[in-house]
CSV table of C-alpha atoms and ligand atoms in Angstrom, one decimal:
chain,number,residue,atom,x,y,z
A,15,MET,CA,120.4,66.4,-74.4
A,16,ASN,CA,122.1,66.0,-71.0
A,17,SER,CA,121.4,62.8,-69.1
A,18,ILE,CA,120.7,62.7,-65.3
A,19,VAL,CA,120.4,59.6,-63.4
A,20,ILE,CA,118.0,60.0,-60.3
A,21,SER,CA,118.1,56.9,-57.7
A,22,GLY,CA,114.7,57.1,-56.0
A,23,HIS,CA,113.0,58.8,-58.8
A,24,ASN,CA,109.6,57.1,-58.0
A,25,GLY,CA,109.6,58.5,-54.3
A,26,PHE,CA,108.0,61.6,-53.1
A,27,ILE,CA,111.0,64.1,-53.9
A,28,GLY,CA,112.1,62.1,-56.9
A,29,SER,CA,108.7,62.2,-58.5
A,30,SER,CA,108.4,66.0,-58.1
A,31,LEU,CA,111.8,66.7,-59.1
A,32,THR,CA,111.7,64.5,-62.3
A,33,SER,CA,108.5,66.4,-63.2
A,34,ARG,CA,110.5,69.6,-63.2
A,35,LEU,CA,113.4,68.3,-65.2
A,36,LYS,CA,111.8,67.7,-68.6
A,37,LYS,CA,114.5,69.3,-70.7
A,38,PHE,CA,116.8,66.4,-69.4
A,39,ASN,CA,116.9,62.9,-70.3
A,40,ILE,CA,116.1,61.1,-67.1
A,41,ILE,CA,117.4,57.7,-66.1
A,42,GLY,CA,115.6,56.4,-63.1
A,43,ILE,CA,116.9,54.0,-60.8
A,44,SER,CA,113.8,52.1,-59.2
A,45,ASP,CA,113.2,50.5,-55.9
A,46,LYS,CA,112.0,47.3,-57.2
A,47,LYS,CA,110.0,46.6,-53.6
A,48,ARG,CA,108.2,49.9,-54.0
A,49,LYS,CA,104.9,48.4,-55.5
A,50,LYS,CA,103.6,51.8,-56.5
A,51,GLU,CA,106.3,52.7,-58.9
A,52,LYS,CA,104.3,51.7,-62.0
A,53,ASN,CA,101.7,54.2,-61.0
A,54,VAL,CA,104.2,57.0,-60.3
A,55,THR,CA,105.8,56.5,-63.8
A,56,SER,CA,102.7,56.6,-65.7
A,57,ILE,CA,102.2,60.2,-64.5
A,58,VAL,CA,105.8,61.5,-64.4
A,59,LYS,CA,106.6,60.1,-68.1
A,60,ASN,CA,110.0,61.6,-68.9
A,61,VAL,CA,111.9,58.8,-67.5
A,62,ASN,CA,113.8,55.7,-68.8
A,63,LYS,CA,113.8,53.2,-65.9
A,64,VAL,CA,116.7,50.9,-65.1
A,65,ASN,CA,116.6,48.2,-62.2
A,66,ASN,CA,119.1,48.6,-59.4
A,67,THR,CA,122.6,50.0,-60.5
A,68,ASP,CA,122.3,48.7,-64.2
A,69,VAL,CA,122.9,52.0,-66.0
A,70,LYS,CA,124.0,51.4,-69.5
A,71,HIS,CA,123.8,54.8,-70.9
A,72,SER,CA,126.5,57.6,-70.1
A,73,PHE,CA,125.2,60.4,-68.1
A,74,GLN,CA,126.4,64.0,-66.7
A,75,THR,CA,124.9,64.1,-63.3
A,76,LEU,CA,123.8,61.7,-60.6
A,77,ILE,CA,121.1,63.0,-58.2
A,78,HIS,CA,121.2,60.3,-55.3
A,79,LEU,CA,117.8,60.3,-53.3
A,80,ALA,CA,117.4,56.7,-52.6
A,81,ALA,CA,117.6,56.0,-48.9
A,82,VAL,CA,115.7,54.6,-46.0
A,83,SER,CA,114.4,57.9,-44.4
A,84,ASP,CA,111.8,56.3,-41.8
A,85,ILE,CA,113.5,57.4,-38.5
A,86,SER,CA,111.6,54.8,-36.4
A,87,PHE,CA,112.6,52.0,-38.9
A,88,CYS,CA,116.2,53.1,-38.8
A,89,ASN,CA,116.1,53.1,-34.9
A,90,ALA,CA,114.8,49.4,-34.9
A,91,ASN,CA,116.9,48.3,-38.0
A,92,PRO,CA,120.3,50.2,-38.0
A,93,LYS,CA,121.9,47.4,-40.2
A,94,THR,CA,119.4,48.0,-43.0
A,95,CYS,CA,119.6,51.8,-42.5
A,96,TYR,CA,123.3,51.8,-42.9
A,97,GLU,CA,123.3,49.0,-45.8
A,98,VAL,CA,120.8,51.0,-47.8
A,99,ASN,CA,122.0,54.4,-47.2
A,100,VAL,CA,125.9,54.1,-46.7
A,101,ASN,CA,126.5,51.0,-49.0
A,102,GLY,CA,124.0,52.2,-51.5
A,103,THR,CA,125.8,55.5,-51.7
A,104,ASN,CA,129.0,53.7,-52.4
A,105,LYS,CA,127.5,51.7,-55.3
A,106,MET,CA,126.3,55.0,-56.9
A,107,LEU,CA,129.6,56.8,-56.5
A,108,GLU,CA,131.3,53.9,-58.5
A,109,ILE,CA,128.8,54.6,-61.4
A,110,ALA,CA,129.3,58.2,-61.1
A,111,ARG,CA,133.2,57.9,-61.2
A,112,LYS,CA,132.8,55.7,-64.4
A,113,ASN,CA,130.8,58.4,-66.1
A,114,ASP,CA,132.8,61.5,-64.7
A,115,ALA,CA,129.4,62.7,-63.4
A,116,ASN,CA,128.6,65.6,-60.9
A,117,ILE,CA,126.8,64.4,-57.9
A,118,ILE,CA,123.9,65.9,-55.9
A,119,PHE,CA,123.2,64.1,-52.7
A,120,ALA,CA,120.1,64.3,-50.6
A,121,SER,CA,121.2,65.0,-47.1
A,122,SER,CA,119.3,66.1,-44.1
A,123,SER,CA,118.9,68.8,-41.3
A,124,HIS,CA,119.5,65.6,-39.0
A,125,VAL,CA,123.2,66.0,-39.5
A,126,TYR,CA,123.1,69.0,-37.1
A,127,GLY,CA,121.8,66.7,-34.2
A,128,ASN,CA,120.7,68.9,-31.7
A,129,PRO,CA,121.8,72.1,-32.9
A,130,ILE,CA,123.9,74.6,-31.0
A,131,LYS,CA,121.5,77.3,-31.7
A,132,LEU,CA,119.1,78.6,-34.1
A,133,PRO,CA,118.8,79.3,-37.1
A,134,ILE,CA,121.2,76.6,-38.2
A,135,LYS,CA,124.0,77.6,-40.5
A,136,GLU,CA,126.0,75.1,-42.6
A,137,ASN,CA,129.1,75.7,-40.7
A,138,PHE,CA,127.5,74.5,-37.3
A,139,PRO,CA,129.1,71.6,-35.6
A,140,LEU,CA,127.8,68.2,-37.0
A,141,SER,CA,126.4,65.3,-34.9
A,142,ALA,CA,123.4,63.0,-35.0
A,143,THR,CA,120.7,61.9,-32.5
A,144,ASN,CA,119.6,58.8,-34.5
A,145,PRO,CA,120.9,56.1,-36.8
A,146,TYR,CA,119.1,57.8,-39.8
A,147,GLY,CA,121.0,60.9,-39.2
A,148,ARG,CA,124.3,59.2,-38.5
A,149,SER,CA,124.0,57.5,-41.8
A,150,LYS,CA,123.7,60.7,-43.6
A,151,LEU,CA,126.5,62.2,-41.7
A,152,ILE,CA,128.9,59.2,-42.6
A,153,ILE,CA,127.9,59.8,-46.3
A,154,GLU,CA,128.5,63.5,-46.1
A,155,ASN,CA,132.1,62.6,-44.3
A,156,PHE,CA,132.6,60.1,-47.0
A,157,LEU,CA,131.9,62.3,-50.0
A,158,GLN,CA,134.0,65.1,-48.3
A,159,ASP,CA,137.1,62.6,-48.2
A,160,VAL,CA,136.5,61.7,-51.9
A,161,PHE,CA,136.8,65.2,-52.8
A,162,ILE,CA,139.8,65.6,-50.7
A,163,SER,CA,141.4,62.8,-52.5
A,164,ASP,CA,140.7,64.0,-56.0
A,165,ASP,CA,139.3,67.7,-56.1
A,166,SER,CA,138.2,67.4,-59.6
A,167,TRP,CA,134.7,66.3,-58.5
A,168,HIS,CA,131.6,68.4,-58.7
A,169,ILE,CA,129.6,67.5,-55.5
A,170,ALA,CA,126.5,69.2,-53.7
A,171,LEU,CA,125.4,68.1,-50.3
A,172,LEU,CA,121.9,69.3,-50.0
A,173,ARG,CA,120.6,69.5,-46.5
A,174,TYR,CA,116.8,69.1,-46.7
A,175,PHE,CA,114.7,70.3,-43.7
A,176,ASN,CA,111.3,68.9,-43.9
A,177,PRO,CA,109.7,68.4,-47.2
A,178,VAL,CA,106.1,68.4,-47.6
A,179,GLY,CA,103.3,69.7,-49.9
A,180,ALA,CA,102.4,68.3,-53.6
A,181,HIS,CA,102.4,69.2,-57.2
A,182,LYS,CA,99.6,71.7,-58.0
A,183,SER,CA,98.1,69.5,-60.4
A,184,GLY,CA,97.2,67.0,-57.4
A,185,LEU,CA,98.7,64.3,-59.5
A,186,ILE,CA,102.1,63.9,-57.6
A,187,GLY,CA,102.5,63.8,-54.0
A,188,GLU,CA,103.6,62.0,-50.9
A,189,ASP,CA,102.2,58.2,-50.7
A,190,PRO,CA,103.8,56.6,-47.9
A,191,ASN,CA,103.5,52.9,-47.4
A,192,GLY,CA,101.0,51.8,-44.5
A,193,VAL,CA,100.6,54.3,-41.8
A,194,PRO,CA,102.5,57.3,-42.4
A,195,ASN,CA,105.5,58.1,-40.0
A,196,ASN,CA,105.8,61.7,-40.8
A,197,LEU,CA,103.8,64.6,-39.5
A,198,MET,CA,102.0,66.0,-42.5
A,199,PRO,CA,100.9,62.8,-44.4
A,200,TYR,CA,99.7,61.7,-40.8
A,201,ILE,CA,97.7,64.9,-40.4
A,202,SER,CA,96.2,64.6,-44.0
A,203,GLN,CA,94.7,61.1,-43.3
A,204,VAL,CA,93.3,62.3,-40.0
A,205,ALA,CA,91.5,65.1,-41.9
A,206,THR,CA,90.0,62.6,-44.4
A,207,GLY,CA,88.9,60.1,-41.5
A,208,LYS,CA,91.3,57.5,-42.6
A,209,LEU,CA,93.1,57.6,-39.3
A,210,GLU,CA,91.3,58.2,-36.1
A,211,LYS,CA,93.5,60.9,-34.4
A,212,LEU,CA,97.1,62.2,-34.4
A,213,SER,CA,99.5,61.5,-31.6
A,214,VAL,CA,101.4,64.7,-30.9
A,215,PHE,CA,105.1,63.4,-29.7
A,216,GLY,CA,105.8,65.5,-26.7
A,217,GLY,CA,104.2,68.7,-25.4
A,218,ASP,CA,106.7,69.7,-23.0
A,219,TYR,CA,109.7,70.9,-25.4
A,220,ASN,CA,111.2,74.2,-24.7
A,221,THR,CA,109.2,75.9,-27.6
A,222,PRO,CA,106.5,78.4,-27.6
A,223,ASP,CA,103.7,75.9,-27.3
A,224,GLY,CA,105.6,72.8,-26.0
A,225,THR,CA,105.4,71.0,-29.3
A,226,GLY,CA,108.3,70.2,-31.8
A,227,VAL,CA,109.3,72.9,-34.2
A,228,ARG,CA,110.4,72.3,-37.8
A,229,ASP,CA,111.3,74.2,-41.0
A,230,TYR,CA,108.8,72.8,-43.4
A,231,ILE,CA,109.5,73.2,-47.3
A,232,HIS,CA,107.2,72.7,-50.2
A,233,VAL,CA,108.5,70.1,-52.4
A,234,VAL,CA,108.1,72.3,-55.4
A,235,ASP,CA,110.6,74.8,-53.8
A,236,LEU,CA,112.9,71.9,-52.9
A,237,ALA,CA,112.8,70.7,-56.5
A,238,LYS,CA,113.7,74.4,-57.8
A,239,GLY,CA,116.7,74.3,-55.3
A,240,HIS,CA,118.0,71.3,-57.2
A,241,VAL,CA,117.7,72.9,-60.5
A,242,LYS,CA,119.9,75.9,-59.1
A,243,ALA,CA,122.3,73.5,-57.8
A,244,LEU,CA,122.7,71.5,-61.0
A,245,GLN,CA,123.6,74.9,-62.8
A,246,VAL,CA,126.0,76.1,-60.0
A,247,LEU,CA,127.7,72.5,-59.8
A,248,GLU,CA,128.5,73.1,-63.7
A,249,ASN,CA,130.8,76.1,-62.9
A,250,ARG,CA,133.8,74.5,-61.4
A,251,PRO,CA,135.1,71.6,-59.3
A,252,GLN,CA,133.7,72.0,-55.8
A,253,ILE,CA,131.9,70.5,-52.8
A,254,LEU,CA,129.0,72.6,-52.1
A,255,THR,CA,127.1,72.3,-48.8
A,256,VAL,CA,123.6,74.1,-48.5
A,257,ASN,CA,120.5,73.9,-46.4
A,258,LEU,CA,117.2,73.7,-48.1
A,259,GLY,CA,114.4,74.9,-46.1
A,260,THR,CA,112.3,78.1,-45.7
A,261,GLY,CA,114.1,79.6,-42.6
A,262,LYS,CA,110.8,79.6,-40.7
A,263,GLY,CA,110.0,77.2,-37.9
A,264,TYR,CA,106.5,76.2,-37.1
A,265,SER,CA,105.2,74.0,-34.2
A,266,VAL,CA,103.2,70.7,-34.4
A,267,LEU,CA,100.2,72.5,-33.3
A,268,ASP,CA,100.7,75.4,-35.7
A,269,MET,CA,100.6,72.8,-38.6
A,270,ILE,CA,97.4,71.3,-37.2
A,271,LYS,CA,95.7,74.6,-37.1
A,272,THR,CA,96.8,75.6,-40.7
A,273,PHE,CA,95.7,72.2,-41.9
A,274,LYS,CA,92.4,72.4,-40.2
A,275,LYS,CA,91.8,76.1,-41.6
A,276,ILE,CA,92.9,75.1,-44.9
A,277,SER,CA,90.8,71.8,-45.3
A,278,GLY,CA,87.8,72.8,-43.2
A,279,MET,CA,88.2,69.4,-41.4
A,280,ASN,CA,88.6,68.3,-37.9
A,281,VAL,CA,92.1,67.0,-36.9
A,282,PRO,CA,91.7,65.4,-33.5
A,283,TYR,CA,95.0,64.9,-31.6
A,284,GLU,CA,96.1,63.8,-28.2
A,285,ILE,CA,99.5,64.9,-26.8
A,286,VAL,CA,101.7,61.9,-25.9
A,287,GLY,CA,105.4,61.3,-24.8
A,288,ARG,CA,108.3,62.4,-26.9
A,289,ARG,CA,109.5,60.2,-29.9
A,290,PRO,CA,113.1,58.7,-29.2
A,291,GLY,CA,115.7,60.8,-31.2
A,292,ASP,CA,113.6,63.9,-31.8
A,293,ILE,CA,114.8,67.3,-30.8
A,294,ALA,CA,112.9,70.3,-29.9
A,295,SER,CA,113.5,72.9,-32.6
A,296,CYS,CA,115.1,72.8,-36.1
A,297,TYR,CA,115.1,75.7,-38.7
A,298,MET,CA,117.7,77.0,-41.0
A,299,ASP,CA,119.2,80.2,-41.8
A,300,SER,CA,118.6,80.8,-45.5
A,301,SER,CA,121.5,83.2,-46.4
A,302,THR,CA,124.1,80.5,-47.9
A,303,ALA,CA,121.2,79.2,-50.2
A,304,GLU,CA,120.6,82.6,-51.4
A,305,LYS,CA,124.2,83.6,-52.0
A,306,LEU,CA,125.4,80.4,-53.3
A,307,LEU,CA,122.5,79.1,-55.2
A,308,GLY,CA,120.5,82.4,-55.8
A,309,TRP,CA,117.5,80.5,-54.4
A,310,LYS,CA,115.0,81.2,-51.7
A,311,ALA,CA,111.9,79.2,-50.9
A,312,GLU,CA,108.7,80.9,-52.1
A,313,LEU,CA,105.8,78.9,-50.8
A,314,GLY,CA,104.5,79.2,-47.3
A,315,ILE,CA,102.6,76.6,-45.0
A,316,ASP,CA,99.1,77.7,-46.3
A,317,GLU,CA,100.3,76.6,-49.9
A,318,MET,CA,102.1,73.4,-48.2
A,319,CYS,CA,98.7,72.4,-46.8
A,320,LYS,CA,96.5,73.5,-49.6
A,321,ASP,CA,98.5,71.3,-52.1
A,322,MET,CA,98.6,68.4,-49.7
A,323,TRP,CA,95.1,68.4,-49.2
A,324,ARG,CA,94.3,68.6,-53.1
A,325,TRP,CA,96.5,65.6,-53.5
A,326,GLN,CA,94.9,63.8,-50.6
A,327,LEU,CA,91.3,64.4,-52.0
A,328,SER,CA,92.3,63.4,-55.5
A,329,ASN,CA,94.2,60.3,-54.4
A,330,PRO,CA,92.4,58.9,-51.1
A,331,ASN,CA,94.4,55.6,-51.8
A,332,GLY,CA,97.6,57.3,-53.1
A,333,TYR,CA,98.6,56.2,-56.4
A,334,PHE,CA,96.5,53.1,-56.5
B,412,UFG,N1,105.3,64.4,-35.1
B,412,UFG,C1,104.2,64.1,-34.1
B,412,UFG,N2,103.3,63.1,-34.6
B,412,UFG,C2,103.6,62.2,-35.4
B,412,UFG,C3,104.8,62.5,-36.5
B,412,UFG,C4,105.5,63.5,-36.1
B,412,UFG,O1,104.1,64.9,-33.4
B,412,UFG,O2,102.9,61.2,-35.9
B,412,UFG,C5,106.0,65.5,-34.6
B,412,UFG,C6,107.6,65.1,-34.3
B,412,UFG,O3,107.8,64.9,-33.1
B,412,UFG,C7,108.3,66.5,-34.9
B,412,UFG,C8,107.4,66.8,-36.1
B,412,UFG,O4,106.3,66.5,-36.0
B,412,UFG,O5,108.2,67.3,-34.0
B,412,UFG,C9,108.1,66.7,-37.4
B,412,UFG,O6,108.2,65.1,-37.5
B,412,UFG,P1,108.5,64.3,-38.8
B,412,UFG,O7,108.5,62.8,-38.4
B,412,UFG,O8,107.5,64.8,-39.9
B,412,UFG,O9,109.7,64.8,-39.4
B,412,UFG,P2,111.3,65.0,-38.7
B,412,UFG,O10,111.6,66.3,-38.4
B,412,UFG,O11,111.5,63.9,-37.6
B,412,UFG,O12,112.2,64.4,-39.9
B,412,UFG,C10,111.7,64.4,-41.1
B,412,UFG,C11,112.0,63.1,-42.1
B,412,UFG,C12,113.3,62.8,-42.4
B,412,UFG,C13,114.0,64.0,-42.9
B,412,UFG,C14,113.9,65.1,-42.0
B,412,UFG,C15,114.5,66.4,-42.4
B,412,UFG,O13,111.6,62.0,-41.0
B,412,UFG,O14,113.4,61.8,-43.2
B,412,UFG,O15,112.6,65.4,-41.9
B,412,UFG,O16,114.7,66.5,-43.9
B,412,UFG,F1,115.4,63.8,-43.1
């Protein structure tokens, strides 16, 4: 059986992805600081855990998800952001090299900075509006250089848009530490009454209703995109760069409205000032993913909200 190392296997995306890769032997690299890890792995069972980078088994693919992805935290702590994201990738690359492994790297739509136009294509100019995006961009450039120096590597740079949703079972979902930073987990906790109201960051953007527009993608679709990328990487040495989103943009107010409709709950909100480093609109062109991976997102915002709500109701305190 092929073995795959997944760094960050116990996070939101890692746990969904691991649960889809049942026919592989998964070696999960854990974040020891993440207290909820034990609870995640009691549900997603097909994992051999290792601490840090202590991988003893040989493996064929590395899926490198582990990162600091909280944008506000990265703004306030750039050193930690670069240390974990950039140095962490360097360490993982060493392990991949020893094993001659293929690499899938979790990149982000943030590498487009403020995009020149919409929808965003993979060949658009790259830049960043915050340290988080810059760390992902540095890693992409680093991996490009690694491929230039040795074109026998098989590398995929998957640029995630905004992953949301949860597993249909209601057993696997997003469980942020403390108060959520991202929109959808915040909305779900307002809907249950755990949080009082949502602050909508900016009502004066140049968008149809003035609030920020994003390309939300169901985490199950995102996981399926990785499975396709695994297959395509096998074919030949390459560096593959693909956007993973739905190709549709929704505003903050669209997401509140849909969540209210699905949950039947009230979601009080207040429009406040813009969040530093945020952009007005971000959604992708899906043609490259269709052409190169034969993949297209299937689930819409109703399913994303429905699955998040099921997860939220079944796990009011997350994995605890
Ligand atoms: N927003 C609010 N209030 C909140 C949180 C967010 O109005 O409390 C707004 C933001 O201003 C933005 C939209 O909701 O317009 C989405 O914000 P998120 O924080 O949910 O997502 P981002 O687009 O900022 O970035 C997210 C993750 C990154 C990831 C990226 C793309 O933070 O880790 O999606 O993959 F890389």
